[in-house]
Amino acid sequence: MPRNHLTDRALRDAEAGDLTGFEELLAAVRAPWTPVDARFSAPAPAGFADSFQTFCGT
């Protein structure tokens, strides 16, 4: 499952015309058992959750 901070960044970049992060994230979720860049399993940066809220409120 993609982490919120990575999904958020990929969507923001895509809205600005850069699909690189989206394509990398999509490749990672298409092959979940293939080792990928460590950033896909790293926790969110400090403070990210302070201002981020999903539609379900989590």
C-alpha positions as CSV (number, residue, x, y, z in Angstrom):
1,M,0.0,0.0,0.0
2,P,1.5,3.4,-1.0
3,R,2.3,5.7,1.9
4,N,0.3,8.9,2.1
5,H,3.2,11.2,1.8
6,L,4.5,9.5,-1.4
7,T,1.0,9.5,-3.0
8,D,0.5,13.1,-2.1
9,R,3.8,14.2,-3.6
10,A,3.3,12.1,-6.7
11,L,-0.2,13.7,-7.2
12,R,1.1,17.2,-6.6
13,D,4.0,16.7,-9.0
14,A,1.6,15.2,-11.6
15,E,-0.7,18.2,-11.4
16,A,2.4,20.4,-12.2
17,G,3.2,18.2,-15.2
18,D,5.8,15.9,-13.8
19,L,4.7,12.2,-13.8
20,T,8.0,10.8,-12.7
21,G,7.0,10.2,-9.1
22,F,3.6,8.7,-10.1
23,E,5.3,6.3,-12.6
24,E,7.8,5.2,-9.9
25,L,5.1,4.7,-7.4
26,L,2.9,2.8,-9.9
27,A,5.9,0.5,-10.7
28,A,6.4,-0.2,-7.0
29,V,2.7,-1.2,-6.4
30,R,2.6,-3.3,-9.6
31,A,5.4,-5.4,-8.3
32,P,4.9,-5.4,-4.5
33,W,7.4,-8.3,-3.8
34,T,10.2,-6.8,-5.8
35,P,12.7,-4.8,-3.7
36,V,12.7,-1.1,-4.6
37,D,14.1,2.1,-3.4
38,A,14.1,2.4,0.4
39,R,12.1,5.6,0.3
40,F,9.0,3.5,-0.4
41,S,9.2,1.8,3.0
42,A,10.5,4.8,5.0
43,P,8.2,6.7,7.3
44,A,6.7,10.0,6.4
45,P,8.9,13.1,7.1
46,A,8.5,14.7,10.5
47,G,5.4,16.9,10.6
48,F,3.7,15.5,7.6
49,A,0.8,14.0,9.5
50,D,0.3,17.3,11.4
51,S,-1.3,18.9,8.3
52,F,-2.4,16.0,6.3
53,Q,-5.9,14.4,6.4
54,T,-7.4,11.8,4.2
55,F,-11.0,11.8,3.2
56,C,-11.8,9.1,5.8
57,G,-10.2,11.3,8.5
58,T,-7.1,9.1,9.2
